[in-house]
């Protein structure tokens, strides 16, 4: 039992007992019954008015307690709903992540073919490209992304090589722009569902696609690739491409 109710019952019992003692011991039952009806009503009204006020106050505090409990329950439900919403958003993001990773791998594959294929350096034939593309599609979507990173690292000290690799032709520039645009969209979605910035940081600084994206940003800014760790420029700083 709530202590307020126990307190109210105790006061009520004491008050009624004191009232009966006053009525029977001092006024007298016979004298009370001979009083006019209006006087009896006034007596009862005065006798029970304090009790009515007491229980009104107790009811108010009990109601406040219930409101507080309901507010706390609603707050817990809201936090639970937010957690479920974030969990659902993250599930959706990771499904999107898998699809976009495949897209990024495909873009990097055609970019690699443009650089190292028959129309480029000739290091890889069409048949070899088809075999590697099948391998990438089956088990390793970042295969060509890593190959592009290797090209950038191997040619980092060659004057003009990085510009040629990423922007030497219209096709290569288009591949670089498409890769950057797709990665920026993926990064934006990661930031939207990542309250701790863990997912976005891992995507940007720990994934092959993130490293290649930063390499492209370096080349766009005519900067040498000193280190592939860290974010040289934010996604908002990246050039807008049509």
PDB file of C-alpha atoms in Angstrom:
ATOM      1  CA  UNK A   1       0.000   0.000   0.000  1.00  0.00           C
ATOM      2  CA  UNK A   2       1.211   3.475  -0.875  1.00  0.00           C
ATOM      3  CA  UNK A   3       2.240   5.464   2.192  1.00  0.00           C
ATOM      4  CA  UNK A   4      -0.104   8.299   1.209  1.00  0.00           C
ATOM      5  CA  UNK A   5      -3.124   5.995   1.333  1.00  0.00           C
ATOM      6  CA  UNK A   6      -1.954   4.530   4.641  1.00  0.00           C
ATOM      7  CA  UNK A   7      -1.542   8.054   5.997  1.00  0.00           C
ATOM      8  CA  UNK A   8      -5.010   9.044   4.756  1.00  0.00           C
ATOM      9  CA  UNK A   9      -6.636   5.978   6.308  1.00  0.00           C
ATOM     10  CA  UNK A  10      -4.895   6.643   9.606  1.00  0.00           C
ATOM     11  CA  UNK A  11      -5.969  10.293   9.709  1.00  0.00           C
ATOM     12  CA  UNK A  12      -9.503   9.381   8.612  1.00  0.00           C
ATOM     13  CA  UNK A  13      -9.845   6.744  11.307  1.00  0.00           C
ATOM     14  CA  UNK A  14      -8.489   9.100  13.962  1.00  0.00           C
ATOM     15  CA  UNK A  15     -10.736  11.939  12.819  1.00  0.00           C
ATOM     16  CA  UNK A  16     -13.893   9.823  12.762  1.00  0.00           C
ATOM     17  CA  UNK A  17     -13.047   8.327  16.153  1.00  0.00           C
ATOM     18  CA  UNK A  18     -12.525  11.798  17.623  1.00  0.00           C
ATOM     19  CA  UNK A  19     -15.788  12.975  16.031  1.00  0.00           C
ATOM     20  CA  UNK A  20     -17.768  10.066  17.496  1.00  0.00           C
ATOM     21  CA  UNK A  21     -16.179  10.677  20.880  1.00  0.00           C
ATOM     22  CA  UNK A  22     -17.202  14.333  20.688  1.00  0.00           C
ATOM     23  CA  UNK A  23     -20.692  13.463  19.468  1.00  0.00           C
ATOM     24  CA  UNK A  24     -21.432  10.729  21.984  1.00  0.00           C
ATOM     25  CA  UNK A  25     -19.439  11.970  24.950  1.00  0.00           C
ATOM     26  CA  UNK A  26     -19.983  15.704  24.823  1.00  0.00           C
ATOM     27  CA  UNK A  27     -23.003  16.535  22.657  1.00  0.00           C
ATOM     28  CA  UNK A  28     -24.930  13.359  23.352  1.00  0.00           C
ATOM     29  CA  UNK A  29     -26.688  11.193  20.788  1.00  0.00           C
ATOM     30  CA  UNK A  30     -30.183  12.196  21.894  1.00  0.00           C
ATOM     31  CA  UNK A  31     -29.316  15.881  21.808  1.00  0.00           C
ATOM     32  CA  UNK A  32     -27.832  15.432  18.322  1.00  0.00           C
ATOM     33  CA  UNK A  33     -30.965  13.747  17.029  1.00  0.00           C
ATOM     34  CA  UNK A  34     -33.156  16.553  18.311  1.00  0.00           C
ATOM     35  CA  UNK A  35     -31.231  19.163  16.385  1.00  0.00           C
ATOM     36  CA  UNK A  36     -32.908  20.706  13.318  1.00  0.00           C
ATOM     37  CA  UNK A  37     -32.042  19.092  10.018  1.00  0.00           C
ATOM     38  CA  UNK A  38     -30.123  22.168   8.870  1.00  0.00           C
ATOM     39  CA  UNK A  39     -27.943  22.069  11.977  1.00  0.00           C
ATOM     40  CA  UNK A  40     -27.270  18.351  11.524  1.00  0.00           C
ATOM     41  CA  UNK A  41     -26.278  19.015   7.918  1.00  0.00           C
ATOM     42  CA  UNK A  42     -23.983  21.848   8.943  1.00  0.00           C
ATOM     43  CA  UNK A  43     -22.397  19.641  11.586  1.00  0.00           C
ATOM     44  CA  UNK A  44     -21.761  16.776   9.160  1.00  0.00           C
ATOM     45  CA  UNK A  45     -20.478  19.194   6.532  1.00  0.00           C
ATOM     46  CA  UNK A  46     -17.997  20.700   8.949  1.00  0.00           C
ATOM     47  CA  UNK A  47     -17.022  17.264  10.266  1.00  0.00           C
ATOM     48  CA  UNK A  48     -16.276  15.686   6.897  1.00  0.00           C
ATOM     49  CA  UNK A  49     -14.970  18.719   4.967  1.00  0.00           C
ATOM     50  CA  UNK A  50     -11.375  18.269   6.281  1.00  0.00           C
ATOM     51  CA  UNK A  51     -11.474  14.592   5.286  1.00  0.00           C
ATOM     52  CA  UNK A  52     -12.716  15.484   1.812  1.00  0.00           C
ATOM     53  CA  UNK A  53      -9.904  18.009   1.433  1.00  0.00           C
ATOM     54  CA  UNK A  54      -7.368  15.467   2.748  1.00  0.00           C
ATOM     55  CA  UNK A  55      -8.397  12.834   0.211  1.00  0.00           C
ATOM     56  CA  UNK A  56      -8.472  15.430  -2.549  1.00  0.00           C
ATOM     57  CA  UNK A  57      -4.833  16.260  -1.783  1.00  0.00           C
ATOM     58  CA  UNK A  58      -3.906  12.564  -1.545  1.00  0.00           C
ATOM     59  CA  UNK A  59      -5.646  11.899  -4.858  1.00  0.00           C
ATOM     60  CA  UNK A  60      -3.735  14.770  -6.463  1.00  0.00           C
ATOM     61  CA  UNK A  61      -0.387  13.380  -5.347  1.00  0.00           C
ATOM     62  CA  UNK A  62      -1.390   9.870  -6.403  1.00  0.00           C
ATOM     63  CA  UNK A  63      -2.340  11.217  -9.809  1.00  0.00           C
ATOM     64  CA  UNK A  64       1.003  13.000 -10.065  1.00  0.00           C
ATOM     65  CA  UNK A  65       2.721   9.742  -9.252  1.00  0.00           C
ATOM     66  CA  UNK A  66       0.789   7.946 -12.001  1.00  0.00           C
ATOM     67  CA  UNK A  67       1.561  10.723 -14.470  1.00  0.00           C
ATOM     68  CA  UNK A  68       5.256  10.507 -13.604  1.00  0.00           C
ATOM     69  CA  UNK A  69       5.204   6.719 -14.035  1.00  0.00           C
ATOM     70  CA  UNK A  70       3.382   7.039 -17.367  1.00  0.00           C
ATOM     71  CA  UNK A  71       5.825   9.705 -18.537  1.00  0.00           C
ATOM     72  CA  UNK A  72       8.741   7.471 -17.614  1.00  0.00           C
ATOM     73  CA  UNK A  73       7.151   4.540 -19.470  1.00  0.00           C
ATOM     74  CA  UNK A  74       6.523   6.700 -22.535  1.00  0.00           C
ATOM     75  CA  UNK A  75      10.130   7.905 -22.433  1.00  0.00           C
ATOM     76  CA  UNK A  76      11.363   4.320 -22.277  1.00  0.00           C
ATOM     77  CA  UNK A  77       9.101   3.406 -25.199  1.00  0.00           C
ATOM     78  CA  UNK A  78      10.396   6.363 -27.204  1.00  0.00           C
ATOM     79  CA  UNK A  79      14.010   5.367 -26.570  1.00  0.00           C
ATOM     80  CA  UNK A  80      13.193   1.809 -27.546  1.00  0.00           C
ATOM     81  CA  UNK A  81      11.447   3.022 -30.701  1.00  0.00           C
ATOM     82  CA  UNK A  82      14.454   5.193 -31.576  1.00  0.00           C
ATOM     83  CA  UNK A  83      16.789   2.239 -31.076  1.00  0.00           C
ATOM     84  CA  UNK A  84      14.603   0.082 -33.318  1.00  0.00           C
ATOM     85  CA  UNK A  85      14.511   2.854 -35.903  1.00  0.00           C
ATOM     86  CA  UNK A  86      18.299   3.234 -35.833  1.00  0.00           C
ATOM     87  CA  UNK A  87      18.692  -0.555 -36.037  1.00  0.00           C
ATOM     88  CA  UNK A  88      16.342  -0.664 -39.024  1.00  0.00           C
ATOM     89  CA  UNK A  89      18.192   2.211 -40.695  1.00  0.00           C
ATOM     90  CA  UNK A  90      21.518   0.454 -40.157  1.00  0.00           C
ATOM     91  CA  UNK A  91      20.160  -2.772 -41.631  1.00  0.00           C
ATOM     92  CA  UNK A  92      18.991  -0.816 -44.660  1.00  0.00           C
ATOM     93  CA  UNK A  93      22.358   0.924 -44.879  1.00  0.00           C
ATOM     94  CA  UNK A  94      24.335  -2.327 -44.862  1.00  0.00           C
ATOM     95  CA  UNK A  95      22.131  -3.727 -47.614  1.00  0.00           C
ATOM     96  CA  UNK A  96      22.751  -0.541 -49.571  1.00  0.00           C
ATOM     97  CA  UNK A  97      26.454  -0.793 -48.728  1.00  0.00           C
ATOM     98  CA  UNK A  98      26.724  -4.213 -50.369  1.00  0.00           C
ATOM     99  CA  UNK A  99      25.038  -2.967 -53.543  1.00  0.00           C
ATOM    100  CA  UNK A 100      27.126   0.204 -53.743  1.00  0.00           C
ATOM    101  CA  UNK A 101      30.346  -1.726 -53.079  1.00  0.00           C
ATOM    102  CA  UNK A 102      29.543  -3.857 -56.113  1.00  0.00           C
ATOM    103  CA  UNK A 103      28.885  -0.695 -58.116  1.00  0.00           C
ATOM    104  CA  UNK A 104      32.165   0.866 -56.964  1.00  0.00           C
ATOM    105  CA  UNK A 105      34.011  -2.319 -57.841  1.00  0.00           C
ATOM    106  CA  UNK A 106      32.479  -2.314 -61.307  1.00  0.00           C
ATOM    107  CA  UNK A 107      33.434   1.327 -61.894  1.00  0.00           C
ATOM    108  CA  UNK A 108      36.973   0.648 -60.697  1.00  0.00           C
ATOM    109  CA  UNK A 109      37.133  -2.406 -62.972  1.00  0.00           C
ATOM    110  CA  UNK A 110      36.313  -0.473 -66.124  1.00  0.00           C
ATOM    111  CA  UNK A 111      38.663   2.285 -64.969  1.00  0.00           C
ATOM    112  CA  UNK A 112      41.446  -0.251 -64.506  1.00  0.00           C
ATOM    113  CA  UNK A 113      40.745  -1.686 -67.962  1.00  0.00           C
ATOM    114  CA  UNK A 114      40.984   1.804 -69.441  1.00  0.00           C
ATOM    115  CA  UNK A 115      44.393   2.305 -67.832  1.00  0.00           C
ATOM    116  CA  UNK A 116      45.940  -1.154 -68.194  1.00  0.00           C
ATOM    117  CA  UNK A 117      43.915  -2.678 -71.020  1.00  0.00           C
ATOM    118  CA  UNK A 118      44.569  -2.700 -74.752  1.00  0.00           C
ATOM    119  CA  UNK A 119      43.648   0.995 -75.010  1.00  0.00           C
ATOM    120  CA  UNK A 120      46.063   1.841 -72.192  1.00  0.00           C
ATOM    121  CA  UNK A 121      49.371   0.274 -71.246  1.00  0.00           C
ATOM    122  CA  UNK A 122      48.388  -3.155 -72.555  1.00  0.00           C
ATOM    123  CA  UNK A 123      49.333  -4.912 -69.311  1.00  0.00           C
ATOM    124  CA  UNK A 124      46.093  -6.867 -69.304  1.00  0.00           C
ATOM    125  CA  UNK A 125      44.184  -8.494 -72.143  1.00  0.00           C
ATOM    126  CA  UNK A 126      40.455  -8.581 -72.596  1.00  0.00           C
ATOM    127  CA  UNK A 127      40.362 -12.254 -71.598  1.00  0.00           C
ATOM    128  CA  UNK A 128      42.335 -11.605 -68.414  1.00  0.00           C
ATOM    129  CA  UNK A 129      40.055  -8.712 -67.576  1.00  0.00           C
ATOM    130  CA  UNK A 130      36.996 -10.932 -68.042  1.00  0.00           C
ATOM    131  CA  UNK A 131      38.478 -13.572 -65.720  1.00  0.00           C
ATOM    132  CA  UNK A 132      39.319 -11.018 -63.047  1.00  0.00           C
ATOM    133  CA  UNK A 133      35.897  -9.413 -63.381  1.00  0.00           C
ATOM    134  CA  UNK A 134      34.226 -12.798 -62.830  1.00  0.00           C
ATOM    135  CA  UNK A 135      36.383 -13.291 -59.748  1.00  0.00           C
ATOM    136  CA  UNK A 136      35.412  -9.856 -58.446  1.00  0.00           C
ATOM    137  CA  UNK A 137      31.714 -10.415 -59.092  1.00  0.00           C
ATOM    138  CA  UNK A 138      31.769 -13.831 -57.424  1.00  0.00           C
ATOM    139  CA  UNK A 139      33.735 -13.198 -54.243  1.00  0.00           C
ATOM    140  CA  UNK A 140      35.696  -9.952 -54.103  1.00  0.00           C
ATOM    141  CA  UNK A 141      33.930  -6.728 -55.178  1.00  0.00           C
ATOM    142  CA  UNK A 142      36.938  -4.642 -54.062  1.00  0.00           C
ATOM    143  CA  UNK A 143      39.359  -6.487 -56.333  1.00  0.00           C
ATOM    144  CA  UNK A 144      39.697  -3.724 -58.914  1.00  0.00           C
ATOM    145  CA  UNK A 145      39.519  -1.019 -56.253  1.00  0.00           C
ATOM    146  CA  UNK A 146      42.683  -2.423 -54.705  1.00  0.00           C
ATOM    147  CA  UNK A 147      44.300  -2.688 -58.128  1.00  0.00           C
ATOM    148  CA  UNK A 148      43.632   0.997 -58.729  1.00  0.00           C
ATOM    149  CA  UNK A 149      45.154   1.803 -55.344  1.00  0.00           C
ATOM    150  CA  UNK A 150      48.228  -0.241 -56.265  1.00  0.00           C
ATOM    151  CA  UNK A 151      48.546   1.678 -59.535  1.00  0.00           C
ATOM    152  CA  UNK A 152      48.385   4.961 -57.626  1.00  0.00           C
ATOM    153  CA  UNK A 153      51.013   3.850 -55.108  1.00  0.00           C
ATOM    154  CA  UNK A 154      53.351   2.481 -57.786  1.00  0.00           C
ATOM    155  CA  UNK A 155      53.143   5.691 -59.818  1.00  0.00           C
ATOM    156  CA  UNK A 156      53.034   8.217 -57.004  1.00  0.00           C
ATOM    157  CA  UNK A 157      56.530   9.529 -57.735  1.00  0.00           C
ATOM    158  CA  UNK A 158      56.154   9.669 -61.521  1.00  0.00           C
ATOM    159  CA  UNK A 159      55.436  13.178 -62.775  1.00  0.00           C
ATOM    160  CA  UNK A 160      51.956  13.432 -64.236  1.00  0.00           C
ATOM    161  CA  UNK A 161      51.253   9.714 -63.845  1.00  0.00           C
ATOM    162  CA  UNK A 162      48.421  10.083 -61.357  1.00  0.00           C
ATOM    163  CA  UNK A 163      46.737  12.757 -63.421  1.00  0.00           C
ATOM    164  CA  UNK A 164      46.986  10.474 -66.429  1.00  0.00           C
ATOM    165  CA  UNK A 165      45.632   7.460 -64.523  1.00  0.00           C
ATOM    166  CA  UNK A 166      42.605   9.220 -63.105  1.00  0.00           C
ATOM    167  CA  UNK A 167      41.949  12.091 -65.515  1.00  0.00           C
ATOM    168  CA  UNK A 168      44.103  11.399 -68.574  1.00  0.00           C
ATOM    169  CA  UNK A 169      41.133  10.741 -70.860  1.00  0.00           C
ATOM    170  CA  UNK A 170      37.464  11.658 -70.815  1.00  0.00           C
ATOM    171  CA  UNK A 171      36.577   8.057 -69.982  1.00  0.00           C
ATOM    172  CA  UNK A 172      38.978   7.933 -67.011  1.00  0.00           C
ATOM    173  CA  UNK A 173      37.760  11.308 -65.738  1.00  0.00           C
ATOM    174  CA  UNK A 174      34.190  10.071 -65.997  1.00  0.00           C
ATOM    175  CA  UNK A 175      35.046   6.881 -64.099  1.00  0.00           C
ATOM    176  CA  UNK A 176      36.760   8.940 -61.365  1.00  0.00           C
ATOM    177  CA  UNK A 177      33.764  11.288 -61.122  1.00  0.00           C
ATOM    178  CA  UNK A 178      31.282   8.389 -61.008  1.00  0.00           C
ATOM    179  CA  UNK A 179      33.314   6.618 -58.337  1.00  0.00           C
ATOM    180  CA  UNK A 180      33.553   9.762 -56.189  1.00  0.00           C
ATOM    181  CA  UNK A 181      29.864  10.531 -56.570  1.00  0.00           C
ATOM    182  CA  UNK A 182      28.746   6.990 -55.665  1.00  0.00           C
ATOM    183  CA  UNK A 183      31.097   6.883 -52.671  1.00  0.00           C
ATOM    184  CA  UNK A 184      29.932  10.293 -51.428  1.00  0.00           C
ATOM    185  CA  UNK A 185      26.317   9.099 -51.462  1.00  0.00           C
ATOM    186  CA  UNK A 186      27.286   5.964 -49.539  1.00  0.00           C
ATOM    187  CA  UNK A 187      29.241   8.049 -47.034  1.00  0.00           C
ATOM    188  CA  UNK A 188      26.278  10.393 -46.563  1.00  0.00           C
ATOM    189  CA  UNK A 189      24.024   7.430 -45.780  1.00  0.00           C
ATOM    190  CA  UNK A 190      26.601   6.071 -43.339  1.00  0.00           C
ATOM    191  CA  UNK A 191      26.751   9.394 -41.506  1.00  0.00           C
ATOM    192  CA  UNK A 192      22.935   9.511 -41.302  1.00  0.00           C
ATOM    193  CA  UNK A 193      22.697   6.187 -39.415  1.00  0.00           C
ATOM    194  CA  UNK A 194      25.969   6.446 -37.482  1.00  0.00           C
ATOM    195  CA  UNK A 195      25.531   8.291 -34.176  1.00  0.00           C
ATOM    196  CA  UNK A 196      29.052   7.397 -33.024  1.00  0.00           C
ATOM    197  CA  UNK A 197      30.774   8.127 -36.367  1.00  0.00           C
ATOM    198  CA  UNK A 198      32.239   4.626 -36.270  1.00  0.00           C
ATOM    199  CA  UNK A 199      30.711   3.344 -39.503  1.00  0.00           C
ATOM    200  CA  UNK A 200      31.500   6.503 -41.480  1.00  0.00           C
ATOM    201  CA  UNK A 201      35.072   6.596 -40.186  1.00  0.00           C
ATOM    202  CA  UNK A 202      35.646   2.936 -41.017  1.00  0.00           C
ATOM    203  CA  UNK A 203      34.173   3.434 -44.484  1.00  0.00           C
ATOM    204  CA  UNK A 204      36.270   6.506 -45.237  1.00  0.00           C
ATOM    205  CA  UNK A 205      39.557   5.531 -43.589  1.00  0.00           C
ATOM    206  CA  UNK A 206      39.463   1.749 -43.378  1.00  0.00           C
ATOM    207  CA  UNK A 207      37.939   0.483 -46.600  1.00  0.00           C
ATOM    208  CA  UNK A 208      39.586   0.098 -50.000  1.00  0.00           C
ATOM    209  CA  UNK A 209      36.874   2.244 -51.579  1.00  0.00           C
ATOM    210  CA  UNK A 210      37.522   4.991 -49.026  1.00  0.00           C
ATOM    211  CA  UNK A 211      41.263   4.941 -49.722  1.00  0.00           C
ATOM    212  CA  UNK A 212      40.714   5.140 -53.491  1.00  0.00           C
ATOM    213  CA  UNK A 213      38.233   7.971 -52.963  1.00  0.00           C
ATOM    214  CA  UNK A 214      40.837   9.918 -50.991  1.00  0.00           C
ATOM    215  CA  UNK A 215      43.435   9.223 -53.665  1.00  0.00           C
ATOM    216  CA  UNK A 216      41.111  10.729 -56.270  1.00  0.00           C
ATOM    217  CA  UNK A 217      40.651  13.778 -54.048  1.00  0.00           C
ATOM    218  CA  UNK A 218      44.426  14.129 -53.754  1.00  0.00           C
ATOM    219  CA  UNK A 219      44.862  13.981 -57.498  1.00  0.00           C
ATOM    220  CA  UNK A 220      42.070  16.491 -58.070  1.00  0.00           C
ATOM    221  CA  UNK A 221      43.841  18.900 -55.734  1.00  0.00           C
ATOM    222  CA  UNK A 222      47.238  18.308 -57.393  1.00  0.00           C
ATOM    223  CA  UNK A 223      48.656  17.015 -54.121  1.00  0.00           C
ATOM    224  CA  UNK A 224      51.152  14.227 -53.724  1.00  0.00           C
ATOM    225  CA  UNK A 225      50.002  11.110 -51.931  1.00  0.00           C
ATOM    226  CA  UNK A 226      52.096  11.209 -48.806  1.00  0.00           C
ATOM    227  CA  UNK A 227      49.888   8.964 -46.709  1.00  0.00           C
ATOM    228  CA  UNK A 228      46.649   7.158 -47.332  1.00  0.00           C
ATOM    229  CA  UNK A 229      45.664   7.423 -43.680  1.00  0.00           C
ATOM    230  CA  UNK A 230      43.386  10.274 -42.692  1.00  0.00           C
ATOM    231  CA  UNK A 231      40.846  12.362 -44.463  1.00  0.00           C
ATOM    232  CA  UNK A 232      42.527  14.998 -46.669  1.00  0.00           C
ATOM    233  CA  UNK A 233      39.247  16.674 -47.530  1.00  0.00           C
ATOM    234  CA  UNK A 234      35.694  16.259 -46.312  1.00  0.00           C
ATOM    235  CA  UNK A 235      32.904  14.955 -48.517  1.00  0.00           C
ATOM    236  CA  UNK A 236      31.380  18.446 -48.597  1.00  0.00           C
ATOM    237  CA  UNK A 237      34.615  19.807 -50.110  1.00  0.00           C
ATOM    238  CA  UNK A 238      34.551  17.381 -53.007  1.00  0.00           C
ATOM    239  CA  UNK A 239      33.773  18.954 -56.384  1.00  0.00           C
ATOM    240  CA  UNK A 240      30.239  18.695 -57.652  1.00  0.00           C
ATOM    241  CA  UNK A 241      30.003  16.666 -60.826  1.00  0.00           C
ATOM    242  CA  UNK A 242      27.092  16.366 -63.181  1.00  0.00           C
TER     243      UNK A 242
END
